[in-house]
PDB file of C-alpha atoms in Angstrom:
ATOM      1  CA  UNK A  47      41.685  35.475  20.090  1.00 49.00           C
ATOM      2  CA  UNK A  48      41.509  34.503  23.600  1.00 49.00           C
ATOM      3  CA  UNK A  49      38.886  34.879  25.924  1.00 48.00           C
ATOM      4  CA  UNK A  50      40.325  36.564  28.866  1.00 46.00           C
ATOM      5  CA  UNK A  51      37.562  34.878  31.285  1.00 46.00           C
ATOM      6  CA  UNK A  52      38.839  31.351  30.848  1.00 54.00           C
ATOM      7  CA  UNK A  53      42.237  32.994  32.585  1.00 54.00           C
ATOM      8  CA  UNK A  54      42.662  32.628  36.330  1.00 56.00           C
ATOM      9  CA  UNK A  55      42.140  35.937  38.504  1.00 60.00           C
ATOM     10  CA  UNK A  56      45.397  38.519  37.297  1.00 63.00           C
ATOM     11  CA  UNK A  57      47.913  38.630  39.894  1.00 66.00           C
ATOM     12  CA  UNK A  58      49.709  41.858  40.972  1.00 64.00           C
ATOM     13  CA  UNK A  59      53.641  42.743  40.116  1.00 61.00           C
ATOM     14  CA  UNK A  60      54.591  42.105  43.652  1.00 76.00           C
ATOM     15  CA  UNK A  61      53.060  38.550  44.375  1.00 87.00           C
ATOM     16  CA  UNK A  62      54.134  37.369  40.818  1.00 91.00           C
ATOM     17  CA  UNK A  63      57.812  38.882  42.040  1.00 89.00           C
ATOM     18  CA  UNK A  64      57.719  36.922  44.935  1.00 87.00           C
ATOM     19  CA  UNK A  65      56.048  33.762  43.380  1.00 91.00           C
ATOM     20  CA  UNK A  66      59.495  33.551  40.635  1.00 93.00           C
ATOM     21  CA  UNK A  67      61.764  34.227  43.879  1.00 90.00           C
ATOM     22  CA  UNK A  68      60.282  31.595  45.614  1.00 90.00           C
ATOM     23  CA  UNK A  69      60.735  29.255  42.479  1.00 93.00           C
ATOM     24  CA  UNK A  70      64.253  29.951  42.022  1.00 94.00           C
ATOM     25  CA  UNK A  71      65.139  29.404  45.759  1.00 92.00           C
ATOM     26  CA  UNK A  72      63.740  25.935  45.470  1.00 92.00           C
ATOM     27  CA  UNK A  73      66.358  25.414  42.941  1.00 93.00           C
ATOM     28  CA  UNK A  74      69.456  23.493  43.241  1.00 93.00           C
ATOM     29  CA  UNK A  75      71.080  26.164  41.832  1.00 93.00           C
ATOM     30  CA  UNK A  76      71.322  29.129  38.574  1.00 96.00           C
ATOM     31  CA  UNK A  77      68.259  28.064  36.727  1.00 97.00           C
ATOM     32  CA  UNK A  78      66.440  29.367  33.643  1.00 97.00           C
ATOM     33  CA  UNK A  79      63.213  31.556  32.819  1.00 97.00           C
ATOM     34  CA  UNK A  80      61.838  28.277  31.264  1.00 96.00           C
ATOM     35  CA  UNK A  81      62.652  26.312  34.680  1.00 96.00           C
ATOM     36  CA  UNK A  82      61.092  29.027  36.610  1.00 97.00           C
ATOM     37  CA  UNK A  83      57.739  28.935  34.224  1.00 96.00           C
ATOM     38  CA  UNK A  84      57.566  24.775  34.890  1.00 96.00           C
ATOM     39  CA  UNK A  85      58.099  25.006  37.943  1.00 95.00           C
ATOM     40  CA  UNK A  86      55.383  28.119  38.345  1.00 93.00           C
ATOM     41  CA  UNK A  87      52.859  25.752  36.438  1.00 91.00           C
ATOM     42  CA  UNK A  88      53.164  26.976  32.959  1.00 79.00           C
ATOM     43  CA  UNK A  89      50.697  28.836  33.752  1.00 84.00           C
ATOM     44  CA  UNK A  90      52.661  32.615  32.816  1.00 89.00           C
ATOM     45  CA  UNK A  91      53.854  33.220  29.680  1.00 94.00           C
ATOM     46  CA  UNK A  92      57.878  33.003  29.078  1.00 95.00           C
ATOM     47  CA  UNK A  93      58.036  36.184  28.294  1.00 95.00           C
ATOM     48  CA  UNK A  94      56.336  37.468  31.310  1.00 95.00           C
ATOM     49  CA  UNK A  95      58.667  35.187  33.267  1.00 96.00           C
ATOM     50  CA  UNK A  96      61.667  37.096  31.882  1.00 96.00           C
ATOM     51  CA  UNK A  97      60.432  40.114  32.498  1.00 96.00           C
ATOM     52  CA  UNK A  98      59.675  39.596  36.129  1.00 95.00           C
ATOM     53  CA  UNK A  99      63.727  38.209  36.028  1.00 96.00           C
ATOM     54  CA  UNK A 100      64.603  41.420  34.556  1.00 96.00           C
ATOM     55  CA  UNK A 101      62.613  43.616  37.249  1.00 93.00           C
ATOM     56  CA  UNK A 102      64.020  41.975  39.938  1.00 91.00           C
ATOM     57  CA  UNK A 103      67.567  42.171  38.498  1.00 94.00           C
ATOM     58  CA  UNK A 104      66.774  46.089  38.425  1.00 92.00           C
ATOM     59  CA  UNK A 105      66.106  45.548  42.059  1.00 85.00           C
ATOM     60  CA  UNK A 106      69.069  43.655  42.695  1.00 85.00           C
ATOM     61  CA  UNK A 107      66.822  41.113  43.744  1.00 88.00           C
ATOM     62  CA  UNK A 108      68.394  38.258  41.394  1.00 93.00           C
ATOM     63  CA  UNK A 109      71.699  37.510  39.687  1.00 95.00           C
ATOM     64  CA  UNK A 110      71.791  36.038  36.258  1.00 97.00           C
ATOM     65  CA  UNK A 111      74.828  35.009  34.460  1.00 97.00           C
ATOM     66  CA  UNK A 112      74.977  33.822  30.422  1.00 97.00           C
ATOM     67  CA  UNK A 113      74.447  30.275  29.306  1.00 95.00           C
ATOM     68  CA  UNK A 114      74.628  30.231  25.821  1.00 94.00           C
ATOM     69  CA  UNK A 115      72.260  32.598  24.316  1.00 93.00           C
ATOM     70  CA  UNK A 116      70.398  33.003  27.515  1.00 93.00           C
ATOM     71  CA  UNK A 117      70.495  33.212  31.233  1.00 97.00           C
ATOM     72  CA  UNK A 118      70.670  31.483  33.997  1.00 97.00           C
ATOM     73  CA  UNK A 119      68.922  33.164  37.127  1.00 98.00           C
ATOM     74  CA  UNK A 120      69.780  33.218  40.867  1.00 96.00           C
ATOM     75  CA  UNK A 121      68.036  34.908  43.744  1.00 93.00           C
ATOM     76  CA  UNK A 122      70.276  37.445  45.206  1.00 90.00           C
ATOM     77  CA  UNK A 123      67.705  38.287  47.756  1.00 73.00           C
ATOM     78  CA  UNK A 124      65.315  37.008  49.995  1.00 73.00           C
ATOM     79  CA  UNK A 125      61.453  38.108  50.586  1.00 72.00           C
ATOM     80  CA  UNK A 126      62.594  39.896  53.234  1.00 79.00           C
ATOM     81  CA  UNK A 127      65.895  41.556  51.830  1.00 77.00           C
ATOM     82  CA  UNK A 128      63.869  42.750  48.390  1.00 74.00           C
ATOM     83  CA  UNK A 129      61.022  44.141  51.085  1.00 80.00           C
ATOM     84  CA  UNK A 130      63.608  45.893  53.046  1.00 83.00           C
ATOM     85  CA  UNK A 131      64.510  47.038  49.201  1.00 78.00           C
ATOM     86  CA  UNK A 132      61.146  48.336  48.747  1.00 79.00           C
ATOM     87  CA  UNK A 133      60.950  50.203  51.978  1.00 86.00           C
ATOM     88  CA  UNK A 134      64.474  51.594  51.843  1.00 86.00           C
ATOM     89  CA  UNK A 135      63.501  52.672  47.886  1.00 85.00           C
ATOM     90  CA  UNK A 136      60.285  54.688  49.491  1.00 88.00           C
ATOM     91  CA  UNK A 137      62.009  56.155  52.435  1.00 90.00           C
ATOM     92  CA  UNK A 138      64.535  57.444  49.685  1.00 91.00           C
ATOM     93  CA  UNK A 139      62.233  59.144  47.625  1.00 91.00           C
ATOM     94  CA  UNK A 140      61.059  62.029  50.663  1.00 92.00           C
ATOM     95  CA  UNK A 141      62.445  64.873  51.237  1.00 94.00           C
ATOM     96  CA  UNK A 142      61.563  64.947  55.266  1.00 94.00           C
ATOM     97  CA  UNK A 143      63.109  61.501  56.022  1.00 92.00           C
ATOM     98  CA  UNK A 144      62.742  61.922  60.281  1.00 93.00           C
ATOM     99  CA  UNK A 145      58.789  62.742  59.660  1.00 93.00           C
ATOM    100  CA  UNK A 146      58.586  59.658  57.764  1.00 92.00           C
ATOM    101  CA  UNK A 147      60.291  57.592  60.025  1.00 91.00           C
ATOM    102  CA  UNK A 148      58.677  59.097  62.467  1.00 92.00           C
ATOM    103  CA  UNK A 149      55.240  58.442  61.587  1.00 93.00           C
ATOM    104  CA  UNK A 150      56.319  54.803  60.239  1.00 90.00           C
ATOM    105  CA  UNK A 151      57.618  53.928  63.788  1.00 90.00           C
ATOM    106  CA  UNK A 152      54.196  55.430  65.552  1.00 91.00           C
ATOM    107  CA  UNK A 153      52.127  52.838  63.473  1.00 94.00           C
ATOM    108  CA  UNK A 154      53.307  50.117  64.270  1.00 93.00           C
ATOM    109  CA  UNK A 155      51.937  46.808  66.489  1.00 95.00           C
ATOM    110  CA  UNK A 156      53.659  47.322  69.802  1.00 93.00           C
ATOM    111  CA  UNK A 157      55.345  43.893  69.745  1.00 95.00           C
ATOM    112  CA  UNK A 158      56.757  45.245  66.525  1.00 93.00           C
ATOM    113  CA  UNK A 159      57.890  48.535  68.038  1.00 91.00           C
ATOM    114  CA  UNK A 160      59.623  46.275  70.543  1.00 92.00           C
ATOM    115  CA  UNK A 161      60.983  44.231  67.822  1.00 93.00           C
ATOM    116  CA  UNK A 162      62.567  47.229  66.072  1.00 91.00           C
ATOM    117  CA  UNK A 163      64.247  48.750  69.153  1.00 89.00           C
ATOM    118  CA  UNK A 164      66.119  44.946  69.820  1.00 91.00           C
ATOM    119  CA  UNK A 165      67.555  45.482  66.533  1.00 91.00           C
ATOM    120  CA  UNK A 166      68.279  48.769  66.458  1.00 89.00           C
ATOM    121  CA  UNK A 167      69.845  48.043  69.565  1.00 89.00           C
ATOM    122  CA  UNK A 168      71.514  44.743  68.229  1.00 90.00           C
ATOM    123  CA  UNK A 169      73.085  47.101  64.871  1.00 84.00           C
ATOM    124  CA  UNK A 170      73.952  50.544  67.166  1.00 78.00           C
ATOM    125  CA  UNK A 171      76.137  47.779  69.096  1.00 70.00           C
ATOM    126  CA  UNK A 172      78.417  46.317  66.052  1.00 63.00           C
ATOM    127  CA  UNK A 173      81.626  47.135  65.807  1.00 53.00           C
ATOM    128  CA  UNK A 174      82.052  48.052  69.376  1.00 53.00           C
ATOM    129  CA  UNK A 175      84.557  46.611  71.407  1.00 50.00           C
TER     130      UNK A 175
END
């Protein structure tokens, strides 16, 4: 049996998410769950690699396509499209949307209020002619 205190500190689902998206955006191209462990480290187990590969295919956050009797993996996403997933998943799940919005736009940093309205701005102007 291992002895769980010779382990480093245990990482949460989101930062190992976005350490496997980062290490398939540094590849050249598709690349495999065993590619994605090396290049982590080896540090994760394979298996946890795949299933971080799966979750994020759930999220639509990766591709993956067959090579033989596995996969090869390709971010679909970047860390700010599968955040934009996240929020977009949570603003989904309420019933009062406008109270949530609402209260989301009244917390932020001014600069990032400003922000916001430029691109709201920016999309409300699409398609016009």
């Amino acid at each position: 049996m291992t002895d769980r205190r010779q382990r480093g500190p245990r990482r949460g689902q989101g930062e190992l998410e976005a350490l496997v998206l980062s290490a398939l955006r540094e590849a050249d191209g598709p690349a495999s769950a065993g590619w994605v462990q090396e290049r982590l480290g080896g540090d994760l187990a394979y298996t946890t690699v795949i299933t971080i590969l799966t979750r994020l295919l759930a999220k639509g956050a990766v591709t993956r396509e067959r090579a033989g009797r596995s996969f090869l993996w390709t971010p679909a996403s970047d860390q700010a499209g599968l955040a934009a997933h996240k929020m977009r998943k949570v603003l989904d799940g309420q019933s009062d949307r406008e109270a949530v919005l609402a209260s989301f736009v009244t917390s932020l940093e001014p600069d990032d209020e400003r922000l916001l309205r430029e691109l709201l701005g920016q999309a409300g102007g699409e398609g016009e002619d």
